[in-house]
């Protein structure tokens, strides 16, 4: 029996990149996975690919995590479709980079609404179910930028630092119900998000990574799968950096 047989997982931002790899890794361990992303085509394609490898394991849901009412509705639908949710992975995230001097209010709001309020929305929507589930887990995908900051990313950095504070407070609130809540803080991982960076910036970043290379989506998915498993039952309120040594 795999470690997540009979478990139901929700992965936001599961349509591409890190989230898709997390959804696939949880399915590989036997979980039924709700793959949530903004666009129906993105989560639909990801679910199709996961189902090709692990038949019947993935279901796609197109929902904007920043939309509080839509996320409440999503929780109801997933409950009806897949049953009791055991694992919630808050991975949906965006960047709208620019120096603070030039940052528009809209760029601040959109990033905070997706990266931070999105996690508030999903935890609110799923917490009652999680409190009654077996081996309940919340795993938030933060970023090293939430730990050390970055010029040109005040909005993103604040959202991820906020997500880390949220993780610890949720961990304390829900510990009495044995719901664990942890954050994973990726360093620079090869995905659409980092592909956008100019080559000069990529080279500058690599020079600051002790292990000397960008990470891969699998590096994050492995850690999330462990945190989601029954083996991680005594870990809560932690931030695990998976960053090639950047923040040591
Ligand atoms: P990505 O390739 O850009 O994929 C982001 C995913 O999030 C997409 O599936 C997207 O949906 C979804 N999403 C965005 N806004 C959403 C919303 N409002 N509602 C629902 N879904 C939404 O990003 P990634 O690089 O895999 O990053 C995943 C997470 O890891 C993010 O939280 C990011 O901040 C964090 N992270 C990434 C890195 C890195 O180096 N890549 C480093 C540190 C932290 P669509 O596919 O429908 O557009």
PDB file of C-alpha atoms in Angstrom, residues 130-247:
ATOM      1  CA  UNK A 130      -9.691  18.770   7.810  1.00  0.00           C
ATOM      2  CA  UNK A 131     -10.370  18.849  11.564  1.00  0.00           C
ATOM      3  CA  UNK A 132     -12.363  15.620  11.201  1.00  0.00           C
ATOM      4  CA  UNK A 133     -10.126  13.938   8.602  1.00  0.00           C
ATOM      5  CA  UNK A 134      -7.511  11.238   9.163  1.00  0.00           C
ATOM      6  CA  UNK A 135      -3.873  12.517   9.121  1.00  0.00           C
ATOM      7  CA  UNK A 136      -4.900  16.084   8.213  1.00  0.00           C
ATOM      8  CA  UNK A 137      -2.253  18.269   6.585  1.00  0.00           C
ATOM      9  CA  UNK A 138      -1.934  21.842   5.352  1.00  0.00           C
ATOM     10  CA  UNK A 139       1.185  22.622   3.329  1.00  0.00           C
ATOM     11  CA  UNK A 140       1.818  26.165   2.112  1.00  0.00           C
ATOM     12  CA  UNK A 141       4.292  26.884  -0.669  1.00  0.00           C
ATOM     13  CA  UNK A 142       6.104  30.047   0.421  1.00  0.00           C
ATOM     14  CA  UNK A 143       9.469  31.192  -1.000  1.00  0.00           C
ATOM     15  CA  UNK A 144      12.979  32.044   0.126  1.00  0.00           C
ATOM     16  CA  UNK A 145      12.040  35.579  -0.979  1.00  0.00           C
ATOM     17  CA  UNK A 146       9.648  35.640   1.993  1.00  0.00           C
ATOM     18  CA  UNK A 147      12.640  34.906   4.240  1.00  0.00           C
ATOM     19  CA  UNK A 148      15.369  37.148   2.821  1.00  0.00           C
ATOM     20  CA  UNK A 149      13.528  39.712   0.644  1.00  0.00           C
ATOM     21  CA  UNK A 150      14.422  40.768  -2.882  1.00  0.00           C
ATOM     22  CA  UNK A 151      14.664  44.153  -4.599  1.00  0.00           C
ATOM     23  CA  UNK A 152      11.846  44.485  -7.108  1.00  0.00           C
ATOM     24  CA  UNK A 153       9.612  42.022  -5.251  1.00  0.00           C
ATOM     25  CA  UNK A 154       8.210  43.922  -2.253  1.00  0.00           C
ATOM     26  CA  UNK A 155       4.703  42.644  -3.000  1.00  0.00           C
ATOM     27  CA  UNK A 156       5.778  39.028  -3.531  1.00  0.00           C
ATOM     28  CA  UNK A 157       8.138  39.091  -0.549  1.00  0.00           C
ATOM     29  CA  UNK A 158       5.427  40.502   1.737  1.00  0.00           C
ATOM     30  CA  UNK A 159       2.923  37.909   0.513  1.00  0.00           C
ATOM     31  CA  UNK A 160       5.304  35.017   1.194  1.00  0.00           C
ATOM     32  CA  UNK A 161       6.477  36.364   4.569  1.00  0.00           C
ATOM     33  CA  UNK A 162       2.788  36.767   5.412  1.00  0.00           C
ATOM     34  CA  UNK A 163       2.145  33.196   4.340  1.00  0.00           C
ATOM     35  CA  UNK A 164       4.880  32.018   6.715  1.00  0.00           C
ATOM     36  CA  UNK A 165       3.285  33.898   9.635  1.00  0.00           C
ATOM     37  CA  UNK A 166      -0.114  32.522   8.620  1.00  0.00           C
ATOM     38  CA  UNK A 167       1.356  28.991   8.573  1.00  0.00           C
ATOM     39  CA  UNK A 168       2.633  29.270  12.142  1.00  0.00           C
ATOM     40  CA  UNK A 169      -0.587  30.784  13.493  1.00  0.00           C
ATOM     41  CA  UNK A 170      -2.732  28.144  11.762  1.00  0.00           C
ATOM     42  CA  UNK A 171      -0.398  25.433  13.091  1.00  0.00           C
ATOM     43  CA  UNK A 172      -0.998  26.711  16.634  1.00  0.00           C
ATOM     44  CA  UNK A 173      -4.777  27.093  16.189  1.00  0.00           C
ATOM     45  CA  UNK A 174      -5.310  23.640  14.715  1.00  0.00           C
ATOM     46  CA  UNK A 175      -2.716  21.628  16.648  1.00  0.00           C
ATOM     47  CA  UNK A 176      -5.330  20.543  19.180  1.00  0.00           C
ATOM     48  CA  UNK A 177      -7.159  18.778  16.337  1.00  0.00           C
ATOM     49  CA  UNK A 178      -3.930  17.122  15.100  1.00  0.00           C
ATOM     50  CA  UNK A 179      -4.007  19.167  11.873  1.00  0.00           C
ATOM     51  CA  UNK A 180      -0.403  19.983  10.986  1.00  0.00           C
ATOM     52  CA  UNK A 181       0.461  23.099   8.986  1.00  0.00           C
ATOM     53  CA  UNK A 182       3.895  23.643   7.487  1.00  0.00           C
ATOM     54  CA  UNK A 183       5.496  25.801   4.803  1.00  0.00           C
ATOM     55  CA  UNK A 184       7.960  24.807   2.132  1.00  0.00           C
ATOM     56  CA  UNK A 185      10.145  27.680   0.920  1.00  0.00           C
ATOM     57  CA  UNK A 186      11.550  26.921  -2.530  1.00  0.00           C
ATOM     58  CA  UNK A 187      14.633  28.693  -3.805  1.00  0.00           C
ATOM     59  CA  UNK A 188      14.893  29.141  -7.574  1.00  0.00           C
ATOM     60  CA  UNK A 189      13.144  26.283  -9.359  1.00  0.00           C
ATOM     61  CA  UNK A 190      12.911  25.866 -13.131  1.00  0.00           C
ATOM     62  CA  UNK A 191       9.277  26.648 -14.113  1.00  0.00           C
ATOM     63  CA  UNK A 192       7.360  29.166 -16.292  1.00  0.00           C
ATOM     64  CA  UNK A 193       7.756  31.659 -13.394  1.00  0.00           C
ATOM     65  CA  UNK A 194      11.565  31.604 -13.496  1.00  0.00           C
ATOM     66  CA  UNK A 195      11.820  31.072 -17.282  1.00  0.00           C
ATOM     67  CA  UNK A 196      10.637  34.692 -17.580  1.00  0.00           C
ATOM     68  CA  UNK A 197      13.842  35.981 -15.901  1.00  0.00           C
ATOM     69  CA  UNK A 198      16.503  37.509 -18.196  1.00  0.00           C
ATOM     70  CA  UNK A 199      19.655  35.350 -18.629  1.00  0.00           C
ATOM     71  CA  UNK A 200      21.829  37.902 -16.793  1.00  0.00           C
ATOM     72  CA  UNK A 201      19.581  37.661 -13.711  1.00  0.00           C
ATOM     73  CA  UNK A 202      19.564  33.855 -13.895  1.00  0.00           C
ATOM     74  CA  UNK A 203      23.382  33.825 -13.925  1.00  0.00           C
ATOM     75  CA  UNK A 204      23.508  36.235 -10.986  1.00  0.00           C
ATOM     76  CA  UNK A 205      21.076  34.026  -9.053  1.00  0.00           C
ATOM     77  CA  UNK A 206      23.008  30.828  -9.742  1.00  0.00           C
ATOM     78  CA  UNK A 207      26.180  32.459  -8.414  1.00  0.00           C
ATOM     79  CA  UNK A 208      24.399  32.837  -5.033  1.00  0.00           C
ATOM     80  CA  UNK A 209      23.241  29.193  -4.825  1.00  0.00           C
ATOM     81  CA  UNK A 210      25.829  27.074  -2.949  1.00  0.00           C
ATOM     82  CA  UNK A 211      24.776  23.931  -4.853  1.00  0.00           C
ATOM     83  CA  UNK A 212      25.320  25.911  -8.068  1.00  0.00           C
ATOM     84  CA  UNK A 213      22.141  25.059 -10.013  1.00  0.00           C
ATOM     85  CA  UNK A 214      18.409  25.880 -10.113  1.00  0.00           C
ATOM     86  CA  UNK A 215      16.237  23.270  -8.427  1.00  0.00           C
ATOM     87  CA  UNK A 216      13.638  21.138 -10.183  1.00  0.00           C
ATOM     88  CA  UNK A 217       9.923  20.828  -9.470  1.00  0.00           C
ATOM     89  CA  UNK A 218      10.565  17.275  -8.209  1.00  0.00           C
ATOM     90  CA  UNK A 219      12.779  18.647  -5.417  1.00  0.00           C
ATOM     91  CA  UNK A 220       9.738  20.453  -3.977  1.00  0.00           C
ATOM     92  CA  UNK A 221       7.243  17.671  -4.666  1.00  0.00           C
ATOM     93  CA  UNK A 222       9.353  15.141  -2.725  1.00  0.00           C
ATOM     94  CA  UNK A 223       9.322  17.293   0.427  1.00  0.00           C
ATOM     95  CA  UNK A 224       5.602  18.044   0.121  1.00  0.00           C
ATOM     96  CA  UNK A 225       4.836  14.334  -0.304  1.00  0.00           C
ATOM     97  CA  UNK A 226       6.755  13.563   2.876  1.00  0.00           C
ATOM     98  CA  UNK A 227       4.997  16.336   4.838  1.00  0.00           C
ATOM     99  CA  UNK A 228       1.662  15.011   3.560  1.00  0.00           C
ATOM    100  CA  UNK A 229       2.411  11.464   4.694  1.00  0.00           C
ATOM    101  CA  UNK A 230       1.542   9.889   8.063  1.00  0.00           C
ATOM    102  CA  UNK A 231       5.315   9.718   8.726  1.00  0.00           C
ATOM    103  CA  UNK A 232       5.398  13.538   9.183  1.00  0.00           C
ATOM    104  CA  UNK A 233       2.765  13.596  11.945  1.00  0.00           C
ATOM    105  CA  UNK A 234       5.029  15.272  14.536  1.00  0.00           C
ATOM    106  CA  UNK A 235       6.167  18.185  12.352  1.00  0.00           C
ATOM    107  CA  UNK A 236       4.110  21.378  12.516  1.00  0.00           C
ATOM    108  CA  UNK A 237       4.623  25.126  12.204  1.00  0.00           C
ATOM    109  CA  UNK A 238       7.912  24.686  10.343  1.00  0.00           C
ATOM    110  CA  UNK A 239       9.364  26.375   7.277  1.00  0.00           C
ATOM    111  CA  UNK A 240      11.488  24.013   5.218  1.00  0.00           C
ATOM    112  CA  UNK A 241      13.738  25.771   2.721  1.00  0.00           C
ATOM    113  CA  UNK A 242      14.455  23.729  -0.401  1.00  0.00           C
ATOM    114  CA  UNK A 243      16.902  26.116  -1.988  1.00  0.00           C
ATOM    115  CA  UNK A 244      20.270  24.565  -2.738  1.00  0.00           C
ATOM    116  CA  UNK A 245      21.634  26.209   0.413  1.00  0.00           C
ATOM    117  CA  UNK A 246      20.726  29.824  -0.456  1.00  0.00           C
ATOM    118  CA  UNK A 247      19.379  30.707   2.983  1.00  0.00           C
TER     119      UNK A 247
END
